[in-house]
C-alpha cells in the first residue's frame, strides 16, 4: 500500500481521514477506546484538539504516534486479512530541504515491523520506504498540463497556522 499523509500543524490528513493533531497520553486504559492508540506501554487519545506549534516536528514522538493512528485508519478501510507493507509519502515540513532527511529517519524507524493497537485492534505493519515531497507537490504532479505553458507558477498551501509558498 502507498499511503500519503500530510503532517499539518493543525490536522493529520490522508486520502480518507482528517483529524486534529492533539494527543493526550495516559498510563492507564481510558474509559473508551475510541481514537485510542496503544503503543510502547502507553495509551494516546488522538485528535483531542490541536498541539502547540513546534518548530521541529521530530523533537518528540507526537507526530510519529499520530502517523500510526492515521495509518491504522487508512488500513482499516483497505484491509484484506494480511498485514500490509507500507510505502509512506508524507507532505513534508515548511523547511523541506533542510529537514527532509531528519523527518524521513523519524518516520522510518529501525523497529520493524511496527506493532501497535488502534481502537483495540492489533496492527503489525512493515514500513518498506518513506518518500517525502514538498507541500502541495502532489497537487501539481496530478495536473502537469496546467504547468506546461506557464512561465512561472505560485503554489500556496494555506494551513492551520502557516501559509507556505
Coordinates of C-alpha atoms in Angstrom, one line a residue:
X1 CA 0.0 0.0 0.0
X2 CA 1.1 3.5 -0.7
X3 CA -0.3 5.9 1.8
X4 CA 0.1 9.7 1.5
X5 CA 0.0 11.7 4.7
X6 CA 0.0 15.4 5.3
X7 CA 1.5 16.1 8.7
X8 CA -0.1 19.5 9.3
X9 CA 0.3 21.7 12.3
X10 CA -3.5 21.7 12.8
X11 CA -4.5 18.3 11.3
X12 CA -3.3 15.0 10.0
X13 CA -4.7 14.3 6.6
X14 CA -4.8 11.2 4.4
X15 CA -7.0 10.2 1.4
X16 CA -9.7 9.0 3.7
X17 CA -9.3 10.7 7.1
X18 CA -8.6 14.0 8.7
X19 CA -8.2 14.6 12.4
X20 CA -6.7 17.3 14.7
X21 CA -3.1 16.8 15.8
X22 CA -4.0 16.9 19.5
X23 CA -2.6 14.0 21.6
X24 CA -3.3 13.0 25.2
X25 CA -1.1 10.4 26.9
X26 CA -2.4 8.0 29.6
X27 CA -0.6 5.3 31.5
X28 CA -3.9 3.5 32.1
X29 CA -6.6 2.4 29.7
X30 CA -9.1 5.3 29.0
X31 CA -12.8 4.7 29.6
X32 CA -13.4 4.3 25.9
X33 CA -11.0 3.1 23.1
X34 CA -12.4 5.5 20.5
X35 CA -9.5 7.2 18.8
X36 CA -7.0 5.5 21.2
X37 CA -3.6 4.3 20.0
X38 CA -1.8 1.9 22.3
X39 CA 2.0 1.9 21.7
X40 CA 5.0 1.4 23.9
X41 CA 3.0 0.6 27.0
X42 CA 1.0 3.8 27.0
X43 CA -2.4 4.9 25.6
X44 CA -2.8 8.0 23.4
X45 CA -6.1 9.6 22.6
X46 CA -5.6 11.0 19.1
X47 CA -7.4 14.1 17.8
X48 CA -8.0 15.9 21.1
X49 CA -7.7 19.5 19.9
X50 CA -4.5 20.7 18.5
X51 CA -0.9 20.7 19.6
X52 CA 1.0 23.8 20.3
X53 CA 3.1 25.0 17.4
X54 CA 6.5 23.3 17.3
X55 CA 9.4 24.4 15.0
X56 CA 10.7 20.8 14.8
X57 CA 8.1 18.1 14.4
X58 CA 10.7 15.5 15.2
X59 CA 11.5 16.9 18.6
X60 CA 9.2 14.4 20.3
X61 CA 7.2 11.3 19.3
X62 CA 3.9 13.1 18.8
X63 CA 3.9 13.1 15.0
X64 CA 5.1 9.6 14.8
X65 CA 2.2 8.5 17.1
X66 CA -0.2 10.5 15.0
X67 CA 1.2 8.8 11.9
X68 CA 0.4 5.4 13.4
X69 CA -3.1 6.5 14.1
X70 CA -3.5 7.8 10.5
X71 CA -2.1 4.5 9.1
X72 CA -4.5 2.4 11.2
X73 CA -7.4 4.4 9.9
X74 CA -6.3 4.1 6.3
X75 CA -5.5 0.3 6.6
X76 CA -8.8 -0.4 8.3
X77 CA -10.6 0.6 5.1
X78 CA -8.3 -1.4 2.8
X79 CA -7.7 -4.5 5.0
X80 CA -7.9 -7.9 3.4
X81 CA -6.6 -10.1 6.2
X82 CA -2.9 -9.7 5.6
X83 CA -0.9 -7.0 7.3
X84 CA 0.3 -4.6 4.7
X85 CA 3.7 -3.5 3.6
X86 CA 3.6 0.3 3.5
X87 CA 5.3 3.0 1.4
X88 CA 4.7 6.3 3.1
X89 CA 4.6 9.5 1.1
X90 CA 4.1 12.4 3.5
X91 CA 4.0 16.0 2.7
X92 CA 6.9 17.4 4.5
X93 CA 7.6 20.4 6.6
X94 CA 8.0 24.1 5.6
X95 CA 11.8 23.8 5.6
X96 CA 11.7 20.9 3.2
X97 CA 15.3 20.7 2.1
X98 CA 16.7 21.5 5.5
X99 CA 14.6 18.9 7.4
X100 CA 13.9 16.2 4.8
X101 CA 16.4 13.6 5.9
X102 CA 15.7 14.0 9.6
X103 CA 11.9 13.7 9.0
X104 CA 12.4 10.6 6.8
X105 CA 14.5 8.9 9.6
X106 CA 11.9 10.0 12.2
X107 CA 9.1 8.1 10.3
X108 CA 11.2 5.2 9.0
X109 CA 12.4 3.7 12.3
X110 CA 14.5 0.6 12.7
X111 CA 11.9 -1.2 14.7
X112 CA 10.2 -3.3 12.0
X113 CA 7.6 -4.5 11.8
X114 CA 5.8 -1.8 13.8
X115 CA 3.3 -3.2 16.3
X116 CA 0.5 -1.3 18.0
X117 CA -3.2 -1.3 18.8
X118 CA -5.7 1.3 17.5
X119 CA -9.2 1.3 18.9
X120 CA -8.5 -2.1 20.4
X121 CA -7.5 -3.7 17.0
X122 CA -4.0 -5.1 16.7
X123 CA -1.7 -3.8 13.8
X124 CA 1.6 -5.2 12.7
X125 CA 2.9 -3.3 9.7
X126 CA 6.1 -3.3 7.7
X127 CA 7.1 0.2 6.5
X128 CA 9.1 -0.5 3.4
X129 CA 10.1 3.1 2.5
X130 CA 9.3 6.7 3.1
X131 CA 9.3 9.2 0.3
X132 CA 9.0 12.9 1.1
X133 CA 7.6 15.6 -1.1
X134 CA 7.2 19.3 -0.5
X135 CA 3.9 20.7 0.5
X136 CA 1.5 20.8 -2.5
X137 CA 3.7 18.8 -4.8
X138 CA 1.1 16.1 -5.3
X139 CA -1.4 18.8 -6.4
X140 CA 0.9 20.0 -9.2
X141 CA 2.0 16.4 -10.1
X142 CA -1.6 15.4 -10.8
X143 CA -2.1 18.2 -13.4
X144 CA 1.1 18.7 -15.3
X145 CA -0.8 20.2 -18.2
X146 CA -1.5 23.3 -16.1
X147 CA 2.2 24.0 -15.9
X148 CA 3.2 23.3 -19.5
X149 CA 3.0 26.8 -21.0
X150 CA 3.3 28.8 -17.8
X151 CA 6.4 30.9 -17.3
X152 CA 6.0 30.7 -13.5
X153 CA 3.7 29.1 -11.1
X154 CA 2.9 30.0 -7.5
X155 CA 1.6 27.2 -5.3
X156 CA 0.1 28.3 -2.0
X157 CA -0.7 25.9 0.9
X158 CA -2.9 27.6 3.5
X159 CA -2.6 25.6 6.7
X160 CA -3.9 25.9 10.2
X161 CA -1.0 28.0 11.4
X162 CA 1.1 28.6 8.3
X163 CA 1.0 29.8 4.7
X164 CA 3.6 28.1 2.5
X165 CA 4.5 29.4 -0.9

